[in-house]
Coordinates of C-alpha atoms in Angstrom, one line a residue:
M1 CA 35.5 -18.0 33.6
S2 CA 34.2 -16.8 36.9
A3 CA 37.3 -17.5 39.0
H4 CA 39.9 -14.9 39.8
A5 CA 43.6 -15.0 38.9
L6 CA 43.2 -17.3 35.9
T7 CA 45.9 -19.1 33.9
L8 CA 44.5 -20.1 30.6
T9 CA 46.1 -22.1 27.8
V10 CA 45.1 -21.6 24.2
G11 CA 46.1 -23.7 21.2
S12 CA 44.9 -26.1 18.5
T13 CA 45.5 -29.3 20.6
G14 CA 46.0 -30.2 24.2
C15 CA 45.0 -26.8 25.6
D16 CA 42.1 -25.3 27.7
Y17 CA 40.7 -23.5 24.7
S18 CA 41.3 -23.3 21.0
D19 CA 39.5 -20.0 20.3
L20 CA 41.7 -17.0 21.4
A21 CA 38.9 -14.5 20.8
F22 CA 36.6 -16.4 23.1
V23 CA 39.2 -16.3 25.9
V24 CA 40.0 -12.6 25.5
D25 CA 36.3 -11.7 25.5
G26 CA 35.7 -13.9 28.5
L27 CA 38.1 -11.9 30.7
T28 CA 36.1 -8.7 30.4
G29 CA 35.2 -7.5 33.9
V30 CA 36.9 -10.5 35.7
P31 CA 39.3 -9.4 38.5
G32 CA 42.8 -10.9 38.1
P33 CA 45.6 -11.0 37.5
H34 CA 45.4 -13.3 34.5
E35 CA 47.8 -15.1 32.2
I36 CA 47.0 -16.4 28.8
R37 CA 49.5 -18.9 27.5
L38 CA 49.6 -19.4 23.8
R39 CA 50.9 -22.5 22.0
A40 CA 53.6 -21.7 19.4
Q41 CA 51.4 -21.4 16.4
T42 CA 49.5 -18.9 14.3
F43 CA 46.2 -17.7 15.6
S44 CA 44.0 -16.4 12.8
V45 CA 41.8 -13.5 14.0
P46 CA 40.5 -11.8 10.8
D47 CA 38.1 -9.7 12.8
G48 CA 40.7 -8.7 15.3
L49 CA 40.8 -9.0 19.1
E50 CA 39.4 -6.6 21.7
L51 CA 41.0 -6.9 25.2
D52 CA 39.3 -4.9 28.0
A53 CA 41.8 -4.3 30.8
S54 CA 39.5 -2.3 33.0
A55 CA 39.3 -5.0 35.8
A56 CA 42.7 -6.8 35.8
N57 CA 46.4 -7.0 34.9
I58 CA 46.7 -9.4 32.0
S59 CA 49.7 -11.2 30.5
I60 CA 49.7 -12.8 27.1
R61 CA 52.7 -15.1 26.7
G62 CA 53.5 -17.0 23.5
G63 CA 56.0 -19.6 22.5
Y64 CA 54.8 -22.7 24.4
A65 CA 55.6 -25.9 22.4
S66 CA 52.9 -27.6 24.4
C67 CA 50.1 -26.3 26.6
S68 CA 51.4 -28.7 29.3
D69 CA 54.7 -26.8 29.4
S70 CA 55.3 -24.4 32.3
T71 CA 57.8 -22.2 30.3
P72 CA 58.0 -21.2 26.7
S73 CA 60.5 -23.0 24.4
A74 CA 63.6 -21.2 23.3
G75 CA 63.2 -19.5 19.9
Q76 CA 59.5 -20.2 19.8
R77 CA 56.8 -17.6 19.4
S78 CA 53.0 -17.3 18.8
I79 CA 51.5 -15.2 16.0
I80 CA 48.3 -13.2 16.1
D81 CA 47.4 -12.7 12.4
A82 CA 44.5 -10.5 11.4
S83 CA 45.0 -11.0 7.7
G84 CA 41.8 -11.2 5.6
G85 CA 39.6 -9.2 7.9
V86 CA 37.9 -5.8 7.8
N87 CA 38.0 -4.7 11.4
G88 CA 41.2 -2.8 10.8
T89 CA 43.1 -3.5 14.1
A90 CA 44.7 -6.8 15.0
L91 CA 44.6 -6.3 18.7
A92 CA 42.8 -3.4 20.5
I93 CA 43.6 -2.9 24.2
G94 CA 41.6 -0.5 26.3
A95 CA 40.0 0.4 29.6
A96 CA 36.9 2.2 30.6
P97 CA 37.3 5.9 31.4
D98 CA 38.4 6.5 35.0
S99 CA 39.0 2.8 35.8
P100 CA 42.1 1.9 37.8
I101 CA 45.2 1.6 35.7
H102 CA 46.1 -2.0 34.8
L103 CA 49.1 -3.6 33.1
V104 CA 48.9 -5.6 29.9
T105 CA 52.1 -7.4 29.0
L106 CA 52.8 -9.2 25.6
R107 CA 55.7 -11.7 25.5
R108 CA 57.0 -13.7 22.6
I109 CA 54.1 -12.5 20.5
T110 CA 54.0 -11.4 16.8
V111 CA 51.0 -9.2 15.9
R112 CA 50.6 -8.8 12.1
G113 CA 48.1 -8.4 9.3
G114 CA 46.1 -5.5 10.6
T115 CA 44.6 -3.4 7.8
P116 CA 42.4 -0.3 7.6
A117 CA 38.7 -1.1 7.6
G118 CA 37.3 -0.8 4.1
G119 CA 40.5 0.8 2.9
S120 CA 39.7 4.0 4.8
S121 CA 42.7 6.2 5.4
A122 CA 41.0 7.9 8.4
L123 CA 41.2 5.0 10.8
G124 CA 44.2 4.2 13.0
G125 CA 46.1 1.4 14.7
G126 CA 46.8 -1.5 12.3
G127 CA 48.6 -3.8 14.7
L128 CA 47.8 -2.4 18.1
L129 CA 45.1 0.2 19.2
I130 CA 45.6 1.3 22.8
L131 CA 42.9 3.5 24.4
G132 CA 42.3 4.7 27.9
K133 CA 44.0 4.2 31.2
V134 CA 46.1 1.1 30.5
F135 CA 49.9 0.4 30.6
V136 CA 51.0 -1.9 27.7
V137 CA 54.4 -3.5 27.7
L138 CA 56.0 -5.2 24.7
D139 CA 58.5 -7.6 26.3
D140 CA 60.6 -10.6 25.5
E141 CA 61.0 -10.1 21.8
T142 CA 57.4 -9.1 21.0
F143 CA 57.0 -7.9 17.4
I144 CA 54.4 -5.6 15.9
E145 CA 55.1 -6.0 12.2
N146 CA 53.6 -6.0 8.7
N147 CA 50.5 -4.0 9.6
E148 CA 49.0 -1.0 7.9
S149 CA 46.5 1.8 8.6
G150 CA 45.6 5.4 8.0
N151 CA 47.4 6.6 11.1
G152 CA 49.6 4.4 13.2
G153 CA 50.5 1.5 10.9
G154 CA 51.9 -0.4 13.8
V155 CA 50.4 1.2 16.9
L156 CA 47.9 4.0 17.6
I157 CA 47.8 5.1 21.3
A158 CA 45.5 7.8 22.7
G159 CA 44.0 8.8 26.0
W160 CA 40.6 10.1 26.9
N161 CA 42.0 13.1 28.9
S162 CA 44.8 14.0 31.3
N163 CA 43.4 11.6 33.9
N164 CA 43.1 8.7 31.5
R165 CA 46.6 8.4 29.9
P166 CA 47.7 5.1 28.4
T167 CA 51.4 4.1 28.2
L168 CA 53.3 1.9 25.7
Q169 CA 56.7 0.6 26.8
I170 CA 59.1 -1.3 24.5
L171 CA 61.5 -3.7 26.2
S172 CA 63.7 -6.7 25.8
D173 CA 64.5 -6.5 22.1
S174 CA 60.9 -6.0 21.1
R175 CA 60.3 -4.2 17.9
I176 CA 57.7 -2.3 15.8
A177 CA 58.8 -2.9 12.3
N178 CA 57.8 -3.0 8.6
N179 CA 54.4 -1.3 9.2
S180 CA 53.0 1.5 7.0
A181 CA 50.6 4.4 7.4
Q182 CA 48.7 6.2 4.6
L183 CA 49.0 9.4 6.6
S184 CA 51.2 9.6 9.8
G185 CA 53.0 7.4 12.2
G186 CA 54.2 4.4 10.2
G187 CA 55.4 2.7 13.4
I188 CA 53.6 4.6 16.2
Y189 CA 51.0 7.3 16.1
C190 CA 50.6 8.9 19.5
Y191 CA 47.5 11.1 19.3
D192 CA 47.0 12.8 22.7
Y193 CA 47.2 12.3 26.4
A194 CA 49.5 9.3 26.1
S195 CA 53.1 8.3 26.7
V196 CA 55.5 6.1 24.7
Y197 CA 58.6 4.7 26.4
I198 CA 61.2 3.2 24.0
D199 CA 63.6 1.6 26.6
G200 CA 64.9 -1.6 25.1
G201 CA 63.9 -2.2 21.6
V202 CA 63.5 -0.7 18.1
V203 CA 61.1 1.0 15.8
A204 CA 62.4 0.1 12.4
Q205 CA 61.7 0.1 8.7
N206 CA 58.3 1.7 9.0
T207 CA 56.8 4.1 6.4
A208 CA 54.4 7.0 6.5
M209 CA 53.2 8.8 3.4
E210 CA 53.2 12.1 5.3
T211 CA 54.8 12.6 8.7
G212 CA 56.6 10.5 11.3
G213 CA 57.9 7.4 9.6
G214 CA 58.9 5.8 12.9
V215 CA 56.9 7.8 15.5
Y216 CA 54.4 10.6 15.2
L217 CA 53.7 12.6 18.4
H218 CA 50.7 14.9 18.6
K219 CA 49.5 17.5 21.2
S220 CA 50.3 16.3 24.7
C221 CA 51.9 13.0 23.8
V222 CA 55.2 12.3 25.6
L223 CA 58.1 10.3 24.3
D224 CA 60.6 9.1 26.8
S225 CA 63.5 6.7 26.7
I226 CA 65.8 5.4 29.4
V227 CA 68.0 2.9 27.4
V228 CA 68.5 -0.5 29.0
P229 CA 72.3 -1.1 29.4
G230 CA 73.7 -3.3 26.6
S231 CA 70.5 -3.1 24.4
V232 CA 70.1 -1.9 20.9
T233 CA 67.5 0.8 21.2
G234 CA 66.2 3.5 18.8
L235 CA 64.7 4.3 15.4
F236 CA 66.2 2.6 12.3
E237 CA 65.5 3.1 8.6
N238 CA 62.1 4.6 8.8
Q239 CA 60.7 6.9 6.1
A240 CA 58.3 9.8 5.7
Q241 CA 58.0 13.1 3.9
R242 CA 58.8 14.9 7.2
G243 CA 60.3 13.4 10.3
G244 CA 61.7 10.2 8.9
G245 CA 62.5 8.9 12.4
I246 CA 60.3 11.1 14.6
F247 CA 57.8 13.9 13.9
A248 CA 56.5 15.8 16.9
I249 CA 54.1 18.7 17.0
G250 CA 52.9 20.0 20.3
N251 CA 54.3 21.2 23.6
S252 CA 55.0 18.0 25.5
P253 CA 58.6 17.1 26.4
L254 CA 60.6 14.6 24.5
T255 CA 63.4 13.1 26.5
I256 CA 66.0 10.5 25.4
Q257 CA 68.6 9.1 27.9
G258 CA 71.1 6.7 26.4
D259 CA 73.4 4.5 28.5
A260 CA 77.2 4.6 28.6
S261 CA 77.2 1.1 27.1
A262 CA 74.4 1.8 24.6
P263 CA 73.2 5.1 23.1
F264 CA 69.8 5.8 21.7
W265 CA 70.2 5.4 18.0
L266 CA 68.5 7.4 15.2
A267 CA 70.1 5.7 12.2
G268 CA 69.3 5.4 8.5
N269 CA 66.0 7.3 8.7
R270 CA 64.9 9.2 5.6
A271 CA 62.7 12.2 4.9
S272 CA 61.7 13.2 1.3
I273 CA 61.4 16.8 2.5
T274 CA 62.7 17.7 6.0
G275 CA 63.9 16.2 9.2
G276 CA 65.6 12.9 8.3
G277 CA 66.2 11.9 11.9
I278 CA 63.8 14.0 13.9
E279 CA 61.6 17.0 13.2
V280 CA 60.0 18.9 16.1
R281 CA 57.5 21.8 15.7
S282 CA 55.8 23.6 18.5
S283 CA 52.2 24.6 18.9
P284 CA 50.8 27.8 20.5
G285 CA 50.7 27.7 24.3
G286 CA 54.2 27.1 25.5
R287 CA 57.8 26.0 24.6
T288 CA 58.6 22.4 23.8
A289 CA 61.6 20.8 25.6
V290 CA 63.6 18.2 23.6
N291 CA 66.5 16.6 25.5
L292 CA 68.7 14.2 23.5
L293 CA 71.2 12.8 26.0
T294 CA 73.8 10.2 24.9
S295 CA 72.2 9.8 21.5
V296 CA 73.7 9.1 18.1
F297 CA 72.4 10.4 14.8
V298 CA 74.0 8.4 12.0
G299 CA 73.3 7.9 8.3
N300 CA 70.0 9.9 8.3
E301 CA 68.9 11.7 5.1
A302 CA 66.6 14.6 4.1
A303 CA 66.0 15.9 0.6
S304 CA 66.4 19.4 1.9
R305 CA 66.8 20.7 5.4
G306 CA 67.7 18.9 8.6
A307 CA 69.1 15.6 7.6
A308 CA 69.7 14.8 11.2
V309 CA 67.7 17.4 13.2
Y310 CA 65.0 20.0 12.2
I311 CA 63.4 22.2 14.9
A312 CA 60.9 25.0 14.3
G313 CA 59.1 27.5 16.5
D314 CA 59.1 27.5 20.3
V315 CA 61.4 24.4 20.7
D316 CA 64.3 24.2 23.1
L317 CA 66.6 21.3 22.0
A318 CA 69.6 20.1 24.0
M319 CA 72.0 17.5 22.7
R320 CA 74.8 16.3 25.0
P321 CA 76.0 13.2 26.9
L322 CA 74.1 12.3 30.0
D323 CA 75.8 13.5 33.1
G324 CA 78.6 11.0 34.1
H325 CA 79.1 9.7 30.6
E326 CA 82.7 10.4 29.6
R327 CA 84.4 8.2 27.0
C328 CA 82.1 5.9 25.2
A329 CA 82.8 3.0 22.9
F330 CA 79.8 2.8 20.6
P331 CA 80.1 0.8 17.3
D332 CA 81.2 3.0 14.4
V333 CA 81.3 6.1 16.5
G334 CA 84.7 7.7 16.6
F335 CA 86.5 10.0 19.1
E336 CA 85.0 8.0 22.0
A337 CA 82.0 10.3 21.6
C338 CA 79.0 9.8 23.9
S339 CA 76.9 12.2 21.7
A340 CA 77.3 12.3 18.0
V341 CA 75.9 13.4 14.6
I342 CA 77.7 11.3 12.0
G343 CA 77.4 10.6 8.3
N344 CA 74.0 12.4 7.8
V345 CA 73.3 13.7 4.3
A346 CA 71.3 16.3 2.6
P347 CA 71.9 16.4 -1.2
F348 CA 73.8 19.4 -2.6
T349 CA 71.6 22.0 -4.3
D350 CA 72.4 24.4 -7.2
G351 CA 72.4 27.4 -5.0
S352 CA 69.1 28.8 -6.2
T353 CA 67.1 27.4 -3.3
S354 CA 67.3 27.3 0.5
P355 CA 70.4 25.3 1.5
G356 CA 70.2 21.7 2.5
S357 CA 71.5 21.2 6.0
V358 CA 72.3 18.6 8.6
I359 CA 71.0 20.5 11.6
E360 CA 68.2 23.1 11.1
S361 CA 66.9 25.6 13.7
V362 CA 64.4 28.0 12.3
Y363 CA 61.9 30.6 13.3
A364 CA 58.2 29.6 12.8
S365 CA 55.2 31.3 14.2
P366 CA 54.7 31.7 17.1
G367 CA 58.4 31.9 18.0
S368 CA 62.1 31.0 17.7
P369 CA 63.8 27.8 18.8
S370 CA 67.0 27.4 20.9
L371 CA 69.6 24.9 20.1
N372 CA 72.2 23.8 22.7
V373 CA 74.8 21.3 21.6
S374 CA 77.5 20.2 24.1
R375 CA 80.3 17.6 24.0
T376 CA 79.1 16.3 20.7
A377 CA 81.0 14.9 17.7
I378 CA 79.6 16.4 14.4
V379 CA 81.6 14.4 11.9
D380 CA 81.5 13.0 8.3
N381 CA 78.2 14.8 7.4
E382 CA 77.5 16.2 3.9
A383 CA 75.2 19.1 2.9
D384 CA 75.2 22.6 1.5
V385 CA 75.4 23.8 5.1
L386 CA 76.3 21.8 8.2
L387 CA 74.2 24.0 10.6
H388 CA 71.6 26.5 9.5
G389 CA 69.8 28.9 11.8
L390 CA 67.1 31.4 10.9
L391 CA 67.0 33.7 13.9
R392 CA 64.3 36.0 15.0
S393 CA 64.8 36.5 18.7
A394 CA 66.9 38.4 21.2
D395 CA 66.4 35.6 23.8
Y396 CA 66.9 32.3 21.9
G397 CA 69.7 31.2 19.6
I398 CA 72.4 28.7 19.0
D399 CA 74.9 27.5 21.5
I400 CA 77.7 25.0 20.8
E401 CA 80.2 24.1 23.5
G402 CA 83.0 21.6 23.8
S403 CA 82.2 19.9 20.5
L404 CA 84.2 18.5 17.6
I405 CA 83.3 19.6 14.0
T406 CA 85.5 17.8 11.6
R407 CA 85.5 15.8 8.3
N408 CA 82.3 17.3 7.1
N409 CA 81.9 18.1 3.4
V410 CA 79.9 21.3 2.4
T411 CA 79.2 23.3 -0.7
R412 CA 78.2 26.6 0.8
G413 CA 79.6 26.7 4.4
L414 CA 79.8 25.1 7.8
V415 CA 77.6 27.4 9.8
L416 CA 75.0 29.8 8.4
L417 CA 73.2 32.0 10.9
E418 CA 70.6 34.2 9.2
N419 CA 68.7 36.8 11.2
L420 CA 65.5 38.7 10.2
E421 CA 66.8 42.3 10.3
E422 CA 63.8 43.8 12.1
F423 CA 64.7 41.9 15.3
F424 CA 67.8 42.3 17.3
P425 CA 69.4 38.9 17.3
S426 CA 70.6 37.0 20.3
E427 CA 74.3 36.3 20.8
N428 CA 75.2 32.8 19.5
R429 CA 78.2 30.8 20.7
I430 CA 80.6 28.3 19.3
A431 CA 82.8 28.1 22.3
W432 CA 85.5 25.7 23.5
S433 CA 85.1 23.7 20.4
T434 CA 87.3 22.5 17.6
V435 CA 86.4 23.3 14.0
S436 CA 89.1 21.8 11.7
G437 CA 89.7 19.2 9.0
N438 CA 86.5 19.8 7.1
T439 CA 86.3 19.8 3.3
K440 CA 84.5 22.0 0.8
A441 CA 83.0 21.6 -2.7
Q442 CA 83.3 25.2 -3.8
A443 CA 86.0 27.8 -3.7
S444 CA 83.7 30.2 -1.9
S445 CA 82.7 27.9 0.9
Y446 CA 82.9 29.6 4.3
V447 CA 83.4 28.6 7.9
L448 CA 80.9 31.1 9.2
A449 CA 78.2 33.4 7.8
H450 CA 76.5 35.1 10.7
F451 CA 75.2 38.4 9.2
A452 CA 74.2 40.8 12.0
S453 CA 74.1 38.1 14.7
P454 CA 76.7 38.5 17.5
L455 CA 79.0 35.5 17.8
N456 CA 81.1 34.3 20.8
L457 CA 84.0 32.1 19.8
T458 CA 85.8 32.1 23.2
G459 CA 88.0 29.0 23.7
S460 CA 87.7 27.6 20.2
I461 CA 90.0 26.4 17.5
V462 CA 88.8 27.5 14.1
Y463 CA 91.5 26.3 11.7
E464 CA 90.3 25.9 8.1
P465 CA 93.0 27.4 5.9
D466 CA 91.2 26.3 2.7
F467 CA 87.9 28.0 3.6
V468 CA 86.7 31.6 3.5
D469 CA 86.7 32.3 7.2
R470 CA 83.7 34.7 7.4
S471 CA 81.2 35.6 4.7
S472 CA 78.3 38.1 4.8
S473 CA 79.1 38.8 8.4
T474 CA 78.7 42.2 10.1
G475 CA 77.8 41.0 13.6
S476 CA 80.3 41.4 16.4
V477 CA 82.7 38.5 17.3
T478 CA 84.1 38.1 20.8
H479 CA 86.8 35.8 22.0
G480 CA 89.0 37.8 24.5
G481 CA 92.1 36.5 22.9
C482 CA 91.1 32.9 23.6
L483 CA 90.8 31.8 20.0
L484 CA 93.2 30.1 17.5
V485 CA 92.7 30.7 13.8
D486 CA 94.6 30.2 10.6
D487 CA 94.4 33.9 9.5
A488 CA 93.9 36.9 11.8
M489 CA 92.6 39.2 9.0
S490 CA 89.1 37.8 9.2
W491 CA 88.6 38.1 12.9
P492 CA 88.3 41.1 15.2
S493 CA 91.5 42.0 17.0
T494 CA 90.1 44.4 19.6
P495 CA 90.7 44.5 22.4
I496 CA 92.9 41.4 22.0
P497 CA 93.8 39.7 18.7
P498 CA 93.2 36.0 18.2
R499 CA 96.2 33.6 18.2
V500 CA 97.3 32.4 14.8
G501 CA 98.9 29.1 13.9
N502 CA 98.5 25.4 13.1
P503 CA 97.0 23.7 16.2
N504 CA 98.9 20.5 15.4
L505 CA 96.0 18.2 16.2
N506 CA 96.4 14.4 16.4
G507 CA 94.1 11.9 15.0
G508 CA 91.8 12.2 18.0
M509 CA 91.6 16.0 17.5
A510 CA 93.6 16.7 20.7
P511 CA 96.4 19.2 20.5
S512 CA 100.0 18.0 20.6
P513 CA 102.4 19.1 23.4
T514 CA 103.9 21.7 21.0
S515 CA 100.6 23.1 19.9
P516 CA 100.0 26.9 20.1
A517 CA 96.6 26.0 21.7
I518 CA 98.1 24.8 25.0
D519 CA 97.7 26.8 28.2
I520 CA 96.0 29.9 26.8
C521 CA 92.9 30.8 28.8
A522 CA 92.0 31.4 32.4
S523 CA 90.1 28.7 34.3
A524 CA 87.3 31.1 35.2
Q525 CA 86.4 31.4 31.5
A526 CA 86.2 27.7 30.8
P527 CA 83.6 25.0 31.4
A528 CA 84.5 22.4 34.1
T529 CA 85.1 19.5 31.6
D530 CA 86.2 19.0 28.0
F531 CA 84.7 16.9 25.2
N532 CA 85.7 13.7 26.9
G533 CA 84.4 14.7 30.3
S534 CA 87.9 15.2 31.6
P535 CA 88.8 18.2 33.8
R536 CA 90.0 21.4 32.2
S537 CA 93.0 23.4 33.5
F538 CA 95.7 20.7 33.1
D539 CA 98.7 23.0 33.4
Q540 CA 101.6 21.8 31.3
P541 CA 104.7 22.8 33.3
A542 CA 106.9 23.3 30.3
V543 CA 104.5 25.7 28.6
P544 CA 104.1 29.3 29.8
N545 CA 100.5 30.3 30.5
V546 CA 99.2 33.1 28.4
Y547 CA 96.0 34.0 30.4
G548 CA 95.8 30.8 32.3
P549 CA 96.2 27.0 32.1
V550 CA 93.3 26.0 29.9
D551 CA 93.8 24.8 26.4
L552 CA 91.9 26.0 23.4
G553 CA 89.5 23.7 21.5
A554 CA 87.2 20.8 22.6
I555 CA 89.9 18.6 24.1
E556 CA 92.2 19.5 26.9
L557 CA 95.7 17.9 26.7
P558 CA 96.1 15.9 29.9
F559 CA 99.2 16.3 31.9
D560 CA 101.7 13.4 31.3
D561 CA 105.0 13.8 33.1
T562 CA 106.7 11.5 30.6
I563 CA 106.3 14.2 28.0
F564 CA 108.5 16.5 30.0
A565 CA 110.7 13.9 31.6
N566 CA 113.9 15.3 30.3
G567 CA 113.2 18.7 31.8
F568 CA 112.9 17.2 35.3
E569 CA 115.8 14.8 35.5

């Protein structure tokens, strides 16, 4: 194999070679690019394969019915099977330190059967082991499945240092599925100095005995997603003790960007302790940025706190639609929401322990997190408490704006904001949002318990006549008269009392034309757009303004001249 730019066919009959390991080994140090075409069959590699990409870009493409074919056959694939061996990894891909970065692409391949050497739980990367400065793409329905290891049942990826970062990208309906880890990272274990891009495929039905059922991120690992339009992309039905979908510990950013036609899904993941969908914990040395843009958390579970989201320490999490995403039509996601937390469950407790929650934001050494939720539907969840914050900072807190909170079922309350008394807490906001139509399992269930924490409710509708409005709350509440409630007795009336009355919301949680929430607040107080991304300040001509033309709640009633046609004849 001395020639450059090789195209090599491998299969049991009619091909250049029959031994895949021989071909892979022979490309070491040979400049390329190279393509290995695999006949549609199973290649048994009990001792695994080691591909050195230091010298060339390499593509391995499966699914050829015959080695004389120029294109793969529809519905066909090739299987690399490491069952029965002791090497531990089915396919190891690496590059020498400080070598030029090269691309390795796997297409129409299944990698399976990797197991930990000698049963050791300390080794990693059952299906794929990616080390050094190499960019690996899983493309055209490539599957990493039915592997196991100590860490990274499906994939372990790690770099030598900041100048030798590997990258794994998942595209074109590829998947990392049904793998297991005895420790962490059932699907993917990203150790350090590496990046994982989940752009057009899934990490599904993986299991870790400890943390990160789908993905485990450690130290300086980066997880990034820019969802391919029309794809099904995300983490589905993974399991672990903590972080059923994702567990991250470190300071590197985690950024998810769904598409207006296809969100990033975190669905059906389960944690036997905390963080059903995602759990993020910071490390000393800086704050961790988590941006969840056009994402949907649906059907995740945790045995205690954070059925959907759990953040602890110096973590700054933002959840909202990506800029420009207005009304979305995602399957089983109501209210045309582009960002949603739907149907997540933390089992009810007997009240003697810390409450189970759907969203958890807690202080942990060295610091406090911030949680910013905007234009998000928080619907049909079930837990002791919908949102629980343990606050210990004057600078970081909880901010909810332009969101719908409805049809949730709780035992204790909707929002519990506890603060450690030796610290002056920051002001928290639930502004320009609609809180209505939720249900309770106990007579004492409350809407808000915020203790000494100041709370800003400007622009919101808080209409829960069957709930206790405020419990254990001594902190100030501000609203400037831009607040609609069911009972004024629970809410401060100085300098201006809140408005009282039934908001008369329709099935889409928008106010009706006769609602007392119409045309209440000044434009300068309001955000530019509402829950749907529509402009605020639609002035209804038949409704006198109170302080201005902006409606209360998450959704602005758009102007429709047919509503007032009789008044303008």
